[in-house]
Amino acid sequence: MRILILGGDGYLGWPTAMNLSAAGHEVGVADNYFRRNICRETNAEPLFEAPNLHDRIKIWKKKSGHEVKSFIGDLTQWSFVEEVFKSFSPEAIIHYAEQPSAPYSMLNRRAASLTISNNLMVTANVIFATREFCPEAHIVKLGTMGEYGTPNIDIEEGWLDVEHNGRAHKFLYPRQGGSLYHTTKIMDTDLMWFYVRMWKLRVTDLMQGPVYGLETDENKGEPRLYQFFNYDEIFGTVLNRFIVQAVCGFPLTVFGKGGQTRGFLNIKDTLNCVRLSIENPADKGELRIFNQFTETFSIKELAEKVQRVGNDLNLDVEINHMENPRIEAEEHYYNPKHTGLIELGLEPNFLTDDVLAEMVETVMGFRDRIDKSRIIMNIKWF
Ligand code: USQ
């Protein structure tokens, strides 16, 4: 299949490009280095230096023999979108091209406004370009479990059957984001759903939980092919941060009580979920929603796991319950369904002690690159 990955330089975009090209698909990637630029601007550089997209593509070609086509430009600009869609003619589009950080979206007015304009305009352009240049193509859009928030009822897979005064109707599951970033993802879903109804697009919206992990089948043993691995307060997701903190002797930064529970997944499973969605497309006129995670943990449980595994590796890991810089429930009910991707054939890579130990050991090899001043950056929601 001809697959266009928007945001193909990112934490998920680049490993997806390698994974799908290794699976025999023809892959094109588009990116404007937005993520790299805001990392630089906020002094949130990742643990590994990533070669630019042209070099990554060359290194991957040398390792695997597979070609990936690149388009460098800004997907909020229609002229660039038009050029990419016309020349690549995708059969499937993976839309990762968004500002992905909740803390960045809460940093200041400028960051908030960039998050809104980038995320919504790219989503709108993807919709317009698909209709104009490839109306049969399948859009796979990365959403987030955070769209649902933490309601006091079970979370269904995207939709909710509501009975009211003796009548029934199916609605998008109620959403309430915990950050501006999460709120833009809710707006994306609304845009997609509107145009699925208007123009019979085919869309899969993947509600993904926080991802962890470093090595994939494609980058193993070749650090120049690693995706960005952030451990700073802006772009680092919680488990990746805890691993780096354990390695550099920084007490694990549990925000508040640590009863915040989320659905986690290994980056290898992100790749599997996206590939399964692409290879089993949604129907025309369907907005298909999957909850994309493999297991749930509270933040406190995660910290305790990292502490146990780290101490077994002779690290001296402490846990620090610090004042929560975010506005979120620190203890809550959480029971999200996640059967759709399993039914498509997903075989989860669970978070075992061995998986954790392997991550800790890999990061230990790069211990002297860790900059502890990036761990707490004092970004507050209030
Ligand atoms: N947390 C800590 N300590 C830390 C960092 C985070 O206790 O040092 C807590 C947060 O308060 C939050 C939870 O861990 O309750 C998850 O935080 P996170 O930074 O790993 O994840 P989040 O900001 O929600 O965003 C990440 C990705 C985002 C994705 C989302 C999925 O950056 O792109 O959409 O995970 S979800 O969390 O399900 O919305």
mmCIF file of C-alpha atoms in Angstrom, residues 203-352:
data_model
loop_
_atom_site.group_PDB
_atom_site.id
_atom_site.type_symbol
_atom_site.label_atom_id
_atom_site.label_comp_id
_atom_site.label_asym_id
_atom_site.label_seq_id
_atom_site.Cartn_x
_atom_site.Cartn_y
_atom_site.Cartn_z
ATOM 1 C CA VAL A 203 -11.395 7.265 9.159
ATOM 2 C CA THR A 204 -9.873 5.358 12.069
ATOM 3 C CA ASP A 205 -9.293 7.448 15.205
ATOM 4 C CA LEU A 206 -6.839 5.811 17.615
ATOM 5 C CA MET A 207 -7.315 6.831 21.258
ATOM 6 C CA GLN A 208 -3.820 6.154 22.509
ATOM 7 C CA GLY A 209 -2.553 6.166 26.095
ATOM 8 C CA PRO A 210 0.972 7.218 27.153
ATOM 9 C CA VAL A 211 3.618 5.305 25.191
ATOM 10 C CA TYR A 212 6.920 4.038 26.573
ATOM 11 C CA GLY A 213 9.873 2.369 24.971
ATOM 12 C CA LEU A 214 12.918 2.804 22.889
ATOM 13 C CA GLU A 215 13.960 -0.216 20.899
ATOM 14 C CA THR A 216 11.875 -1.582 18.068
ATOM 15 C CA ASP A 217 12.594 -4.449 15.663
ATOM 16 C CA GLU A 218 13.798 -1.867 13.148
ATOM 17 C CA ASN A 219 16.133 0.311 15.246
ATOM 18 C CA LYS A 220 17.616 -2.399 17.496
ATOM 19 C CA GLY A 221 21.364 -2.006 17.754
ATOM 20 C CA GLU A 222 21.431 1.201 15.664
ATOM 21 C CA PRO A 223 21.054 4.260 17.948
ATOM 22 C CA ARG A 224 21.156 6.576 14.920
ATOM 23 C CA LEU A 225 17.730 5.162 14.050
ATOM 24 C CA TYR A 226 16.247 5.671 17.541
ATOM 25 C CA GLN A 227 13.189 7.910 17.742
ATOM 26 C CA PHE A 228 13.328 11.017 19.927
ATOM 27 C CA PHE A 229 13.541 9.935 23.541
ATOM 28 C CA ASN A 230 12.533 12.859 25.735
ATOM 29 C CA TYR A 231 12.755 12.834 29.519
ATOM 30 C CA ASP A 232 12.084 16.536 30.140
ATOM 31 C CA GLU A 233 8.852 17.790 31.695
ATOM 32 C CA ILE A 234 7.500 18.993 28.345
ATOM 33 C CA PHE A 235 7.877 16.087 25.937
ATOM 34 C CA GLY A 236 8.860 13.147 28.129
ATOM 35 C CA THR A 237 6.043 10.708 28.861
ATOM 36 C CA VAL A 238 5.905 9.481 32.416
ATOM 37 C CA LEU A 239 7.529 6.049 32.196
ATOM 38 C CA ASN A 240 10.361 7.200 29.926
ATOM 39 C CA ARG A 241 10.986 9.977 32.467
ATOM 40 C CA PHE A 242 11.020 7.562 35.410
ATOM 41 C CA ILE A 243 13.569 5.334 33.645
ATOM 42 C CA VAL A 244 15.936 8.256 33.047
ATOM 43 C CA GLN A 245 15.386 9.530 36.600
ATOM 44 C CA ALA A 246 16.225 6.080 38.010
ATOM 45 C CA VAL A 247 19.417 5.956 35.948
ATOM 46 C CA CYS A 248 20.662 9.417 36.970
ATOM 47 C CA GLY A 249 19.723 9.146 40.656
ATOM 48 C CA PHE A 250 16.875 11.693 40.577
ATOM 49 C CA PRO A 251 13.958 10.748 42.899
ATOM 50 C CA LEU A 252 11.020 9.641 40.714
ATOM 51 C CA THR A 253 8.700 12.604 40.161
ATOM 52 C CA VAL A 254 5.249 11.265 41.077
ATOM 53 C CA PHE A 255 2.818 14.192 40.748
ATOM 54 C CA GLY A 256 0.624 14.321 43.869
ATOM 55 C CA LYS A 257 -0.875 11.092 45.247
ATOM 56 C CA GLY A 258 0.004 9.099 42.123
ATOM 57 C CA GLY A 259 -3.419 7.440 41.913
ATOM 58 C CA GLN A 260 -3.766 8.884 38.362
ATOM 59 C CA THR A 261 -4.420 5.806 36.233
ATOM 60 C CA ARG A 262 -3.795 5.634 32.494
ATOM 61 C CA GLY A 263 -3.740 2.998 29.741
ATOM 62 C CA PHE A 264 -0.118 2.384 28.706
ATOM 63 C CA LEU A 265 1.521 0.672 25.762
ATOM 64 C CA ASN A 266 4.943 -0.228 24.458
ATOM 65 C CA ILE A 267 5.988 1.660 21.335
ATOM 66 C CA LYS A 268 6.223 -1.730 19.584
ATOM 67 C CA ASP A 269 2.471 -2.070 20.129
ATOM 68 C CA THR A 270 1.819 1.418 18.747
ATOM 69 C CA LEU A 271 3.473 0.184 15.548
ATOM 70 C CA ASN A 272 1.443 -3.025 15.562
ATOM 71 C CA CYS A 273 -1.843 -1.176 16.217
ATOM 72 C CA VAL A 274 -1.240 1.316 13.437
ATOM 73 C CA ARG A 275 -0.239 -1.426 10.997
ATOM 74 C CA LEU A 276 -3.319 -3.511 11.879
ATOM 75 C CA SER A 277 -5.560 -0.453 11.388
ATOM 76 C CA ILE A 278 -3.990 0.307 8.016
ATOM 77 C CA GLU A 279 -4.203 -3.269 6.776
ATOM 78 C CA ASN A 280 -7.874 -3.560 7.889
ATOM 79 C CA PRO A 281 -9.323 -0.198 6.793
ATOM 80 C CA ALA A 282 -12.492 1.449 8.046
ATOM 81 C CA ASP A 283 -15.481 1.399 5.694
ATOM 82 C CA LYS A 284 -16.423 4.354 3.548
ATOM 83 C CA GLY A 285 -18.517 6.732 5.674
ATOM 84 C CA GLU A 286 -17.278 5.156 8.923
ATOM 85 C CA LEU A 287 -15.511 6.823 11.844
ATOM 86 C CA ARG A 288 -14.004 3.794 13.570
ATOM 87 C CA ILE A 289 -12.548 4.384 17.016
ATOM 88 C CA PHE A 290 -10.155 2.096 18.885
ATOM 89 C CA ASN A 291 -8.816 2.559 22.407
ATOM 90 C CA GLN A 292 -5.101 1.984 21.918
ATOM 91 C CA PHE A 293 -3.353 0.716 25.051
ATOM 92 C CA THR A 294 -2.583 -2.712 26.439
ATOM 93 C CA GLU A 295 -2.748 -2.386 30.254
ATOM 94 C CA THR A 296 -3.580 0.184 32.920
ATOM 95 C CA PHE A 297 -1.365 1.305 35.803
ATOM 96 C CA SER A 298 -1.501 4.068 38.343
ATOM 97 C CA ILE A 299 1.510 6.392 38.359
ATOM 98 C CA LYS A 300 2.366 5.154 41.849
ATOM 99 C CA GLU A 301 2.391 1.535 40.623
ATOM 100 C CA LEU A 302 4.669 2.504 37.735
ATOM 101 C CA ALA A 303 7.070 4.291 40.073
ATOM 102 C CA GLU A 304 7.181 1.257 42.367
ATOM 103 C CA LYS A 305 7.921 -1.057 39.428
ATOM 104 C CA VAL A 306 10.774 1.178 38.249
ATOM 105 C CA GLN A 307 12.102 1.375 41.806
ATOM 106 C CA ARG A 308 12.096 -2.417 42.201
ATOM 107 C CA VAL A 309 13.736 -3.111 38.849
ATOM 108 C CA GLY A 310 16.232 -0.246 39.272
ATOM 109 C CA ASN A 311 17.264 -1.427 42.729
ATOM 110 C CA ASP A 312 17.803 -4.961 41.356
ATOM 111 C CA LEU A 313 20.241 -3.341 38.906
ATOM 112 C CA ASN A 314 22.081 -1.691 41.821
ATOM 113 C CA LEU A 315 20.585 1.751 41.327
ATOM 114 C CA ASP A 316 19.359 3.532 44.420
ATOM 115 C CA VAL A 317 15.875 4.588 43.338
ATOM 116 C CA GLU A 318 13.779 6.905 45.514
ATOM 117 C CA ILE A 319 10.202 8.062 44.945
ATOM 118 C CA ASN A 320 9.176 11.677 45.542
ATOM 119 C CA HIS A 321 5.475 12.602 45.732
ATOM 120 C CA MET A 322 5.794 16.226 44.665
ATOM 121 C CA GLU A 323 3.148 18.926 44.426
ATOM 122 C CA ASN A 324 1.097 18.212 41.301
ATOM 123 C CA PRO A 325 1.707 20.915 38.670
ATOM 124 C CA ARG A 326 -1.385 19.744 36.760
ATOM 125 C CA ILE A 327 -5.102 20.015 37.481
ATOM 126 C CA GLU A 328 -6.259 16.394 37.376
ATOM 127 C CA ALA A 329 -7.931 13.766 39.590
ATOM 128 C CA GLU A 330 -5.268 12.042 41.687
ATOM 129 C CA GLU A 331 -7.595 9.189 42.658
ATOM 130 C CA HIS A 332 -10.397 8.063 40.376
ATOM 131 C CA TYR A 333 -12.344 5.209 38.796
ATOM 132 C CA TYR A 334 -10.837 4.037 35.481
ATOM 133 C CA ASN A 335 -12.193 1.192 33.397
ATOM 134 C CA PRO A 336 -11.683 1.746 29.656
ATOM 135 C CA LYS A 337 -12.570 -0.963 27.131
ATOM 136 C CA HIS A 338 -9.909 -1.983 24.625
ATOM 137 C CA THR A 339 -11.046 -4.970 22.622
ATOM 138 C CA GLY A 340 -11.118 -3.616 19.044
ATOM 139 C CA LEU A 341 -7.410 -3.896 18.280
ATOM 140 C CA ILE A 342 -7.130 -7.270 20.029
ATOM 141 C CA GLU A 343 -9.933 -8.498 17.740
ATOM 142 C CA LEU A 344 -7.883 -7.302 14.751
ATOM 143 C CA GLY A 345 -5.015 -9.518 15.972
ATOM 144 C CA LEU A 346 -2.917 -7.377 18.353
ATOM 145 C CA GLU A 347 -0.655 -9.498 20.572
ATOM 146 C CA PRO A 348 0.432 -7.125 23.365
ATOM 147 C CA ASN A 349 3.989 -6.637 24.586
ATOM 148 C CA PHE A 350 3.302 -6.217 28.310
ATOM 149 C CA LEU A 351 5.404 -4.220 30.763
ATOM 150 C CA THR A 352 7.328 -7.040 32.440
#
